[in-house]
Structure formats: C-alpha cells, structure tokens
Coordinates of C-alpha atoms and ligand atoms in Angstrom, one line a residue:
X1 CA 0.0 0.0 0.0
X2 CA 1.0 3.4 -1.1
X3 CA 1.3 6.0 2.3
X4 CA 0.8 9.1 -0.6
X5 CA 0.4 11.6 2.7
X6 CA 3.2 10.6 4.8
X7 CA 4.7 13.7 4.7
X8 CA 1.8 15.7 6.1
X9 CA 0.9 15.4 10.2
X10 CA -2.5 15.6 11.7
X11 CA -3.6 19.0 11.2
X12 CA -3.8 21.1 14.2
X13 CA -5.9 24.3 15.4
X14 CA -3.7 27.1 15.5
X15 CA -5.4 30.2 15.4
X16 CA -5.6 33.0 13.1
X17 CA -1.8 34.3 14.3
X18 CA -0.2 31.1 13.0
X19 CA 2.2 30.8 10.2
X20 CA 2.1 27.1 9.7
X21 CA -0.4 26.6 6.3
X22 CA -0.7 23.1 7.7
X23 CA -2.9 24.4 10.5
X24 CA -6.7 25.6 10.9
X25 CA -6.7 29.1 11.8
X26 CA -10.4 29.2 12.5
X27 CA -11.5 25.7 12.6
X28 CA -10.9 24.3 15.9
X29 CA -13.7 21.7 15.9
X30 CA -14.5 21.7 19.8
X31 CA -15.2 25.4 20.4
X32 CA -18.5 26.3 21.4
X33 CA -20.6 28.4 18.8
X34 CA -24.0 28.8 19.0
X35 CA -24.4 26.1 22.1
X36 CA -22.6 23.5 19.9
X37 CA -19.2 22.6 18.8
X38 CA -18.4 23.9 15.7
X39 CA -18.0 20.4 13.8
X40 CA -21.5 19.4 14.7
X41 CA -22.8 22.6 13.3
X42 CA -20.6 22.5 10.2
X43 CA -20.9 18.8 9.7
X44 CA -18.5 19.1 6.9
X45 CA -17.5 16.1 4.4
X46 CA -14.7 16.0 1.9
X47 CA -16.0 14.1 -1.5
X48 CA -14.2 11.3 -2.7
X49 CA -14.6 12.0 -6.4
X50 CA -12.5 15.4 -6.9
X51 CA -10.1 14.1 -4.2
X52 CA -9.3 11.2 -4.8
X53 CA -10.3 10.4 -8.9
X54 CA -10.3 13.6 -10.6
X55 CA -7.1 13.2 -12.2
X56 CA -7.1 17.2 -13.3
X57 CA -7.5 16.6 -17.2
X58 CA -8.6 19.6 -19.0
X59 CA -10.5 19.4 -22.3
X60 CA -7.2 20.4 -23.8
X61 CA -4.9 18.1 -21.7
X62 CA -4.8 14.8 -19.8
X63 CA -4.0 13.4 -16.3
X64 CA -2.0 15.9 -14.6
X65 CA -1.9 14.0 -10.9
X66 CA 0.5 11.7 -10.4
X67 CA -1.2 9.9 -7.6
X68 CA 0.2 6.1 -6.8
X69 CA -3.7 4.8 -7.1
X70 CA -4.1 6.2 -10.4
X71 CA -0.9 4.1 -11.8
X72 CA -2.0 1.0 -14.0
X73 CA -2.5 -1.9 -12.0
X74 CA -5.1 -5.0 -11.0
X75 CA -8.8 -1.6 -10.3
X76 CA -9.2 -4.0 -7.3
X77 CA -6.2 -3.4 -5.4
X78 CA -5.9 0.2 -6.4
X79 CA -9.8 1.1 -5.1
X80 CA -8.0 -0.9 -1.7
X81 CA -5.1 1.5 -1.6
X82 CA -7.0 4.6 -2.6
X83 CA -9.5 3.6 0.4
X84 CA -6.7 3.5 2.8
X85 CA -4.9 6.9 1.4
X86 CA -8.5 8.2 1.4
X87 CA -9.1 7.7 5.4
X88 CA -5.7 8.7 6.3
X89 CA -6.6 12.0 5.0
X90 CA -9.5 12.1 6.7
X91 CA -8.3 11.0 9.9
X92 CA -5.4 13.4 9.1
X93 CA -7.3 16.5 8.7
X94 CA -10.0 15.6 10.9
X95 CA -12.9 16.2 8.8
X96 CA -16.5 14.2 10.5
X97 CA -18.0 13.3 6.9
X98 CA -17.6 11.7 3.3
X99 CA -19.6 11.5 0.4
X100 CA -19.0 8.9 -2.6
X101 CA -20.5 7.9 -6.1
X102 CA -20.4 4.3 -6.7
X103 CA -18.4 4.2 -9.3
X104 CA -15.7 6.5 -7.1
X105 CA -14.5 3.7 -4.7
X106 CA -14.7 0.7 -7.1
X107 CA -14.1 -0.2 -10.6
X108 CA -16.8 -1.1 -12.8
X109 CA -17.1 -4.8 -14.1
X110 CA -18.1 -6.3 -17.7
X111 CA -21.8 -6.7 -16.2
X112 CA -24.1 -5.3 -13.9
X113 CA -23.3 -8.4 -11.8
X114 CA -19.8 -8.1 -12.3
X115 CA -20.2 -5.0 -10.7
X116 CA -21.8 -5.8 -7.8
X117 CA -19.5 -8.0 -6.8
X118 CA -16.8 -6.1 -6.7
X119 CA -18.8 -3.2 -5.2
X120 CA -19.4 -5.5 -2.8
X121 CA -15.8 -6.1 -2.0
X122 CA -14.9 -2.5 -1.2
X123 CA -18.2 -2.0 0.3
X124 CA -17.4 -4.3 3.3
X125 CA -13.9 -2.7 3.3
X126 CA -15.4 0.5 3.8
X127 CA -17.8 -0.7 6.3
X128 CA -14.6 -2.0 8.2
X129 CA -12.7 1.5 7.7
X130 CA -15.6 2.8 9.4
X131 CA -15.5 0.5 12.5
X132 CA -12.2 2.0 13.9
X133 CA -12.2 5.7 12.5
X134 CA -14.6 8.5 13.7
X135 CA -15.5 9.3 10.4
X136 CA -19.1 9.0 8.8
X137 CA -20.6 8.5 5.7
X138 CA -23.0 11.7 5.3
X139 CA -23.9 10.7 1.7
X140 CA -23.9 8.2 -1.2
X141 CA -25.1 8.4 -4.8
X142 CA -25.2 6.5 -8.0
X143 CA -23.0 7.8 -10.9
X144 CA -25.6 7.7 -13.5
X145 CA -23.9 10.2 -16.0
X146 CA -20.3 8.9 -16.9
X147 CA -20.8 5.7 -18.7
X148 CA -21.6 6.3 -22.3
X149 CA -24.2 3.7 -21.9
X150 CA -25.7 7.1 -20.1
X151 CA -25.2 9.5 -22.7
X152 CA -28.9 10.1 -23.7
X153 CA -29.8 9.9 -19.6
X154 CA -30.7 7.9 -17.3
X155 CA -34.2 8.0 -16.0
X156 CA -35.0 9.9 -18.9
X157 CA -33.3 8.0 -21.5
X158 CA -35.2 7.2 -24.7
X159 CA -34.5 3.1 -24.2
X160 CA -36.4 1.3 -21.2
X161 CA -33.0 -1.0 -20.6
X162 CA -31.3 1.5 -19.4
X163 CA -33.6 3.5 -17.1
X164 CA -33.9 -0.1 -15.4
X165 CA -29.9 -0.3 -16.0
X166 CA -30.2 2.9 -13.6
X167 CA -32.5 1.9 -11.5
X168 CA -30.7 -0.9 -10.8
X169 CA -27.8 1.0 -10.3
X170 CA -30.0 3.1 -7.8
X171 CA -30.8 0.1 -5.8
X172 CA -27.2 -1.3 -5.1
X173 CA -26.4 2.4 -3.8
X174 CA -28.9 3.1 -1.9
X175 CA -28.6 -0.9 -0.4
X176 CA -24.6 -0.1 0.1
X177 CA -25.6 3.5 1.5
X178 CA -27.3 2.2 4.3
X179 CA -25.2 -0.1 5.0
X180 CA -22.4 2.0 5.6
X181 CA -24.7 4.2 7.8
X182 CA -25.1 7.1 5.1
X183 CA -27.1 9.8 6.6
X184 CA -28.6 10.6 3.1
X185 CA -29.0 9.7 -0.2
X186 CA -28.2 12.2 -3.1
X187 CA -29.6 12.2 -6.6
X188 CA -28.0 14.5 -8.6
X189 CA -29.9 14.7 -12.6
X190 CA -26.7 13.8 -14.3
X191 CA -27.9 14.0 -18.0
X192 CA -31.1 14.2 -17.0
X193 CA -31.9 16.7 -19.6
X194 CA -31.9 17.6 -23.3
X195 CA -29.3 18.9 -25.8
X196 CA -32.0 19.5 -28.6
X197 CA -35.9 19.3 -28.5
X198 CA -35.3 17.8 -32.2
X199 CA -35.0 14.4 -30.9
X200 CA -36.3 14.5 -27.3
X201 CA -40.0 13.9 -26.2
X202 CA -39.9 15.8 -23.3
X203 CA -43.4 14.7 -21.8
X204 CA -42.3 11.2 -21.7
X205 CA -39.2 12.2 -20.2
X206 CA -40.4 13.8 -17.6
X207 CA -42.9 11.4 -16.9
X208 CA -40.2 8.5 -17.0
X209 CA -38.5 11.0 -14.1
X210 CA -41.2 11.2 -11.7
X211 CA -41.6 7.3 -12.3
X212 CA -38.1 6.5 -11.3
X213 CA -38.2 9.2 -8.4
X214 CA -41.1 7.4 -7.5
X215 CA -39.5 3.8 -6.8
X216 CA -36.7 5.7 -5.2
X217 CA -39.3 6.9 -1.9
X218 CA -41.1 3.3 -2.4
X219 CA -37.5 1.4 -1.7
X220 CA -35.9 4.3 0.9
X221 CA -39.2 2.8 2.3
X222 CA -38.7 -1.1 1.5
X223 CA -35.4 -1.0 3.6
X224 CA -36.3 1.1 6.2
X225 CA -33.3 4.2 5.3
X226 CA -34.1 6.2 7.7
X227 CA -31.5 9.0 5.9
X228 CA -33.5 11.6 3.7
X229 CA -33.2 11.6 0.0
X230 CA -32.0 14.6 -1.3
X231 CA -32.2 15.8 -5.2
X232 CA -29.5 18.4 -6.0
X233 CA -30.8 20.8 -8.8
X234 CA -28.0 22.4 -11.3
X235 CA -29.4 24.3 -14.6
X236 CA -27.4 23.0 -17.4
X237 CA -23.8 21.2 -17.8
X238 CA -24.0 18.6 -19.1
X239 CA -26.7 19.2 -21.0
X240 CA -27.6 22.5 -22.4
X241 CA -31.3 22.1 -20.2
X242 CA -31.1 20.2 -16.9
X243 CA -34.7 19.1 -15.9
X244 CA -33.4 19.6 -12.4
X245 CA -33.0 23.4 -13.0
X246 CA -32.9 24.8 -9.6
X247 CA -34.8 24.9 -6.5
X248 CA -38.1 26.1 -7.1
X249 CA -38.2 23.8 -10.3
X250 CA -37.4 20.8 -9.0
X251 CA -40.3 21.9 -6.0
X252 CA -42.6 22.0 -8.2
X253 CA -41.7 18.5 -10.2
X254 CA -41.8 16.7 -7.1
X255 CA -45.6 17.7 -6.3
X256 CA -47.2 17.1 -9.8
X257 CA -45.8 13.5 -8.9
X258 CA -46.9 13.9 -5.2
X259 CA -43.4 13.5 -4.0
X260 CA -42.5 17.1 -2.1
X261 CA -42.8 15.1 1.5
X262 CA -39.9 12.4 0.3
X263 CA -37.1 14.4 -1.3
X264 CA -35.7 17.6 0.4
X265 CA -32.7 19.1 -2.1
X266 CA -28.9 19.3 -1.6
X267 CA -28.2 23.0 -2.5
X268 CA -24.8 23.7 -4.8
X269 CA -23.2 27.0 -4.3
X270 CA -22.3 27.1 -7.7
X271 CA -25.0 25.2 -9.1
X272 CA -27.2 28.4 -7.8
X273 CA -24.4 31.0 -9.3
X274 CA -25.3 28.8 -13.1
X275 CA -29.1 29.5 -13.1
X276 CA -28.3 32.9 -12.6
X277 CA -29.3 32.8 -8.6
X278 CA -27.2 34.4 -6.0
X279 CA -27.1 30.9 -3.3
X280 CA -29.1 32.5 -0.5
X281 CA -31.7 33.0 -3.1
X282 CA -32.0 29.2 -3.2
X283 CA -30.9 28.6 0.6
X284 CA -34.0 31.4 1.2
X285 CA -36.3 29.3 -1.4
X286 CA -35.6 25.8 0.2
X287 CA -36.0 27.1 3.8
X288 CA -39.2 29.0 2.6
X289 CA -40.6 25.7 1.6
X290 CA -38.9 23.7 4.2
X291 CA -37.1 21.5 1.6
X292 CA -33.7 22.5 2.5
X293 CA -31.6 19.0 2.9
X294 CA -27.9 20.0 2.8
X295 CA -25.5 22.1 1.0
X296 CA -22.3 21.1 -1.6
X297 CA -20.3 23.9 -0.9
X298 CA -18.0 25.2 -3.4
X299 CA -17.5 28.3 -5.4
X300 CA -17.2 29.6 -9.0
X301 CA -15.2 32.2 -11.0
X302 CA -17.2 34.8 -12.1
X303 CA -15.7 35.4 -15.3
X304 CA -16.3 31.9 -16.9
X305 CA -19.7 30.4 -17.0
X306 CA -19.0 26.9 -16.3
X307 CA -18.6 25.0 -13.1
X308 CA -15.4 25.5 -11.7
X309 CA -16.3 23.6 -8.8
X310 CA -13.2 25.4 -7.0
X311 CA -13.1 25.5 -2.3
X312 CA -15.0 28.4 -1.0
X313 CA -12.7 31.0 0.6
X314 CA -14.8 33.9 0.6
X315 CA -16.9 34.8 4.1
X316 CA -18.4 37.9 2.8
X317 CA -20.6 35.7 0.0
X318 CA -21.3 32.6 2.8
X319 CA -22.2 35.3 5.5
X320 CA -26.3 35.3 4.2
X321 CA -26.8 31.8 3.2
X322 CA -25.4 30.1 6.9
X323 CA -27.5 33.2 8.7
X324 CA -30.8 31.6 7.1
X325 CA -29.7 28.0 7.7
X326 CA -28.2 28.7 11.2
X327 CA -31.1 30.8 12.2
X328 CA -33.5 28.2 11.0
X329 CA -31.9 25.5 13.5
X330 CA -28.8 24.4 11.0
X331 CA -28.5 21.4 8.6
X332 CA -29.9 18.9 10.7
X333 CA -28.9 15.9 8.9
X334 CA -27.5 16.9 5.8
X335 CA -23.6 18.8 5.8
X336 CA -21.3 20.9 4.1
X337 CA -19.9 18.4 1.2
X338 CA -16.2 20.0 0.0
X339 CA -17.8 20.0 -3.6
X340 CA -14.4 20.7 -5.0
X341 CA -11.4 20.5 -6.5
X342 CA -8.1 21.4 -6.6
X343 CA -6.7 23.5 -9.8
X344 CA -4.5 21.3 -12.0
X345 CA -1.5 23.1 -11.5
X346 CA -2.1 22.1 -7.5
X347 CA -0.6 18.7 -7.8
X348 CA 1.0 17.9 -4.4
X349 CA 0.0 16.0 -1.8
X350 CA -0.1 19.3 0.7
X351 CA -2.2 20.7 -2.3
X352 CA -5.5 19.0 -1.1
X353 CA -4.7 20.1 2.1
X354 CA -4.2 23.4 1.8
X355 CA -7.3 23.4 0.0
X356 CA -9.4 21.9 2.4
X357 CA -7.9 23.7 5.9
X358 CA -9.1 27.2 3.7
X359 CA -12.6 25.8 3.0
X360 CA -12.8 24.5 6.7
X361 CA -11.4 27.8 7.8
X362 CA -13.8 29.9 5.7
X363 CA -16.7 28.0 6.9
X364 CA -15.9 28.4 10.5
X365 CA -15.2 32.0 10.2
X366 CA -18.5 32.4 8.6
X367 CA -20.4 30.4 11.2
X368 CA -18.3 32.6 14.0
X369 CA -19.9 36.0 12.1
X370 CA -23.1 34.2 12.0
X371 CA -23.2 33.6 16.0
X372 CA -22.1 37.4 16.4
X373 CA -25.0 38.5 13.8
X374 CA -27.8 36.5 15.6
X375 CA -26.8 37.4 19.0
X376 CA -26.6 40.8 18.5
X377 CA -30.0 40.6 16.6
X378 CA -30.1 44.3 15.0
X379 CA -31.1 42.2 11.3
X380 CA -33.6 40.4 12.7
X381 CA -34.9 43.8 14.3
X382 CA -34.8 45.4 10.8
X383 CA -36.6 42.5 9.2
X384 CA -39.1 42.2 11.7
X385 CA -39.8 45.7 11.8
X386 CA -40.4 45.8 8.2
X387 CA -42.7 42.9 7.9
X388 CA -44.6 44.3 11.2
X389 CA -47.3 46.0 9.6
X390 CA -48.9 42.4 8.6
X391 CA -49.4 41.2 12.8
X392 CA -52.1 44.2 12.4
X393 CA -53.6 43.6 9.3
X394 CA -54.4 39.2 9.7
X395 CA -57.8 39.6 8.1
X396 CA -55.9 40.6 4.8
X397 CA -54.5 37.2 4.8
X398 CA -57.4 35.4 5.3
X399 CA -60.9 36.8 5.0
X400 CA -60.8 39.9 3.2
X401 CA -62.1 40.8 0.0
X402 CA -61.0 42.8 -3.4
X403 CA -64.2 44.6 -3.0
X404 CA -63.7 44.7 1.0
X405 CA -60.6 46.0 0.6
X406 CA -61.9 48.6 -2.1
X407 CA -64.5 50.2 0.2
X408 CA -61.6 50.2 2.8
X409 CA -58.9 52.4 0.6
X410 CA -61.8 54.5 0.2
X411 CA -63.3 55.1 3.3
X412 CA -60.2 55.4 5.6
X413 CA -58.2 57.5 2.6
X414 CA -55.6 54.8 2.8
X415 CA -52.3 56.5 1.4
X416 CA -49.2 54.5 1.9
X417 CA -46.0 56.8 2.1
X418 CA -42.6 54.8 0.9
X419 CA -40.5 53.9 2.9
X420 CA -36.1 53.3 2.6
X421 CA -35.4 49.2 1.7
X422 CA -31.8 50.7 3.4
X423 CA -29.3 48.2 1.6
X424 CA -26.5 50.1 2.4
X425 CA -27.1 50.1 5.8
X426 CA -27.4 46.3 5.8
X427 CA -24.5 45.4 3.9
X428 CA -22.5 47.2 6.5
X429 CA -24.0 45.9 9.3
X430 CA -23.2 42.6 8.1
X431 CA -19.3 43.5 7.1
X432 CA -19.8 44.3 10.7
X433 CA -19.5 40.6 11.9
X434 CA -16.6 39.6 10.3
X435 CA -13.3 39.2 12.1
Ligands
LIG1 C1 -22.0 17.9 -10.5 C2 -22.2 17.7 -9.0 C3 -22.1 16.3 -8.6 C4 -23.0 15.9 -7.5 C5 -23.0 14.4 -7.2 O1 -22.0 19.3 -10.8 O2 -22.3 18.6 -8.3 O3 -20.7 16.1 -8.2 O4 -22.8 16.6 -6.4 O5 -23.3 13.6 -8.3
LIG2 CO1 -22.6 18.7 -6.2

C-alpha cells in the first residue's frame, strides 16, 4: 500500500496568528458556537470524487496527478489503496464526513453483476474502515452520468434497458448507502436533460423521471433508510437544459408526482451562481418551503460560465446563506460536502490540504460571524420591523375581500407613504460581523 500523505501530520488548530499553512486558523472543531461545537454545526465532508479520482485533465490536456492509485495496476487493489490513502486523509485532517459515487471507490465490471460484486468487496472494506475511524458517511449516490451507456440519460433516457440499468444501479447504492450508515441519499440529474428538442419527447421524459423518483421513496421505504433523499438541482452542464433546474423547479416537479414530502434538495453554491441565482436566493427558497436538505459547498469564478467547482474561501458571499440555515436550526442531517477540486496546477499531496484547511477555515469564520449577527440581533430587528405592519392587518391574509378591501382604501383614505429598503445600511451591518 502506497502512504501518498506521509509527509503531512495531523492538522492542528492554530489560530488565526499562525504561520504554519498546515494548521486551521479558524476551525478548531470543539469550540463552542452557537451552544454547539463547531463540527456538529458545520458537519463538513470531503467528496471522494474530486479528491481522490479527478485526475485534473482539461478538455485540452490529460491526467495531470500523479497519484500512486491512479498508476495501471489490477482496479481491485488500487480502489484498496485509494481507500486506505482516502481515510488517512480524513483522519489526518479531521474532517466528521464523506460522500462517494459508486463508481468512485470501485471499478466497474463487464456486467451489472460483475459490478456488484466487486462493489461489494470495497463496500465491506469500507464498512470496516468505518468500525475504527470516527469518520461517517454523510452521503452516497449513484453515478448515472459517466458511462456512455448514459449519454442520452438515465431516468429519462429514450430506451427502457437503461432506465432499469439505472434503477438498478439506484438500488445497489442506496442498499450499500445504508449499509455504511449514510445519513442521506443524493440524486443529482446527471444528464437528466436535453441537448436539442429535435430528438427529445420531453413529456415522456419527464414522466419517466417522476416514475423512477417514485421507486426511489417506495425502496428508501422497503429498507427502512431512515437517511433523507435529497435531489440536487443544477441548470445545465452537461446538458444545455437540466430538468433539475434549480430549486423552485425541482419543488414544483416533485408535487405534480406527489413527492415534495420524500425528497428535500442538496443546494450547490455554484450550481445556484449557473441559473443565474445568487445561493441565499436558493438557501431562502428551500427554507421557505422547508425543503432544505444539505448544502455542496463550493465556489465559482465569475468570469467563466462553467462550473469550476473550486473551495470556497470567501466569508463575505457565505455570511447570508449560513444566517438563514443557522437561524433556521442548522442542517440537521445533511452537511457541508467539499464539492471541489483542486486547480491542476495544484498537484501535491499538501495541495489537497491546503485546499481543504481554507474551505474549513472559511466555513468556521462564517459560522463565528453568523453567532455574532444573531446574537446581536439588529437584522432580525430590521426584518421584523419591516414585515410588522402584517401582525395588524391578519384579516388581509385570510378573509378579506377585493371589493372589501376597495370600500376600505376608500373610506379610511388609505395613502401609503414609501419607505427606505436601506441596503447600504445592511451590507454594512453585516461586514460588521466579520473578524
Ligand atoms: C455535479 C455535481 C455532482 C453531484 C454528485 O455538478 O455537483 O458532483 O454533487 O453527483
Ligand atoms: Co454537487
């Protein structure tokens, strides 16, 4: 077995004074924000696939990693020594959670069964890892979108072999998710989509969707996973129109097919940034509709329109969002999945590191910014103010009329005077919080 991070020690706290780059400055796990350690607010999880597979190809250039489990070899025995490398990073920078696709931990066989079984054989590896480390599985998911059997979709694909192909697929996950004691179950649309309505029946799509979502609640049920299933939207990428478009879409596709109370949604930072959303916009939407599941946090760069999928190191931008999920009593059982990679330049071991102590760091400091903002409470005390004028007015809500309401204007000479929305003021009463 390959020791790829033998040169890095466990990661210490240090505080924001240090010098070492190999140290948290703000994440120190235990300390007490908002009644909690830190960690169980931030339930944070680094994701197996950009970690440890993405191998930093570009559409213009190949593998630029050199990692010892990417070298040719028997897939078996490199998924084994990619498993251990994986949890001696965790263990190494501490981190509570992972997430995996299927296909991220072992290789694919010649068959479905072929596949199974040696899915199988790094399952129960896993589930041993998992006996001795303090580490948890917050998610798993089915990787319905790399295979070119999947090119034309998945659920949605125009031939019934492989939405069962998928479904299948679905089942073995969800089977090896609970297993390992997942705490959810993600389903993100993949190439659930369209590239051109000239050869795409979208109705039957759709419907084929909202099937296959369907048997999804009816086995979480079968097998008593007691995890929520979460379905994470993204507008397009890669297919020019994701069916999962964003929040309020995918609300609304999950109760023409009656199925709002069985998925809640994992929310993408840059996922949100694509459908031209700011992310508290869909962080306020979820909450709104109390669909909120848990978060893949990540960042883009604003001046290219793909996903970059690159660590969040900007407070400022996460400030908002963790006010209305901390305010609304935090992430419950979903997390903060480290949707991200490392740049391809970045092709040290230390690299992933580094990359992960600034995301921890930045999600800390936000959280510590948050705690500041809701105990001092002066945004709450604007919002409520503003809203105020609706405790008096209840009947408006519920029994009035257009023609009550008419007589009303009327008779009382209702004549509402504007009043300041004071942005300004807010955006520096929340730079306020920052240390
Ligand atoms: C793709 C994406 C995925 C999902 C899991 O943009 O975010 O990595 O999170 O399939
Ligand atoms: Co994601």
């Amino acid at each position: 077995m390959s020791d790829y991070f033998q040169n890095i020690p466990h990661i210490p706290f240090e505080g924001k004074d240090s010098s070492n780059p190999l140290s948290f400055k703000y994440y120190d796990a235990q300390k007490n924000v908002l009644g909690k350690p830190l960690e169980e607010h931030l339930r944070m999880a680094v994701c197996y696939w950009h970690t440890f597979n993405w191998p930093g190809s570009d559409p213009f250039g190949g593998q630029t990693f050199l990692r010892p489990w990417m070298e040719s070899g028997d897939p078996l025995e490199q998924a084994k020594d990619k498993l251990e490398n994986a949890f001696s990073f965790f263990e190494k920078l501490g981190i509570p959670y992972f997430c995996f696709h299927d296909v991220d931990i072992a290789p694919e066989g010649e068959s479905f069964s072929e596949t199974e079984k040696k899915q199988k054989i790094i399952i129960d590896e896993v589930s041993k890892k998992l006996e001795t480390s303090k580490v948890k599985l917050l998610w798993g998911t089915a990787n319905l979108f790399s295979h070119r059997r999947y090119m034309a979709g998945a659920a949605t694909n125009p031939d019934p072999d492989i939405f069962q192909y998928a479904a299948a697929q679905v089942k073995m996950c969800m089977d090896n998710t609970k297993q390992l004691g997942g705490q959810n179950y993600v389903l993100w649309g993949g190439r659930e989509g369209y590239e051109t309505i000239l050869n795409t029946n979208m109705k039957q799509e759709l419907d084929q969707l909202g099937r296959f979502l369907s048997m999804v609640a009816e086995h979480k049920h079968k097998i008593g996973f007691k995890g929520n299933l979460l379905i994470e939207p993204k507008p397009h990428e890669p297919t020019k129109h994701q069916y999962d478009f964003d929040s309020a879409n995918v609300f609304a596709f999950l109760q023409k097919f009656n199925l709002e109370n069985e998925f809640k949604l994992n929310v993408e930072v840059n996922h949100a940034i694509l459908a031209k959303h700011s992310f508290e916009h869909e962080i306020a939407y979820a909450l709104s509709n109390n669909i909120l599941g848990s978060i893949d946090i990540n960042r883009g760069d604003y001046l290219v329109g793909w996903d970059t999928d690159q660590f969040p190191n900007n407070v400022e931008e996460l400030v908002l969002p963790f006010y209305y999920i901390f305010k609304n009593g935090g992430l419950g059982n979903g997390g903060l999945n480290m949707d991200a990679k490392v740049r391809r330049q970045s092709i040290d071991p230390e690299d992933l590191f580094f990359a992960h102590i600034g995301s921890m760091d930045t999600c800390a400091r936000t959280l510590i910014a948050v705690e500041k903002m809701i105990n001092d409470g002066s945004y709450d005390d604007f919002l409520q103010k503003r809203y105020q004028g609706w405790d008096n007015n209840k009947e408006l809500m519920n029994s009035d009329s257009l023609e009550n309401i008419y007589q009303r204007v009327k008779s009382e000479n209702i004549n509402p005077q504007p009043q300041s929305g004071r942005q300004e003021y807010l955006e520096n009463l929340i730079n306020s919080y920052i240390e």
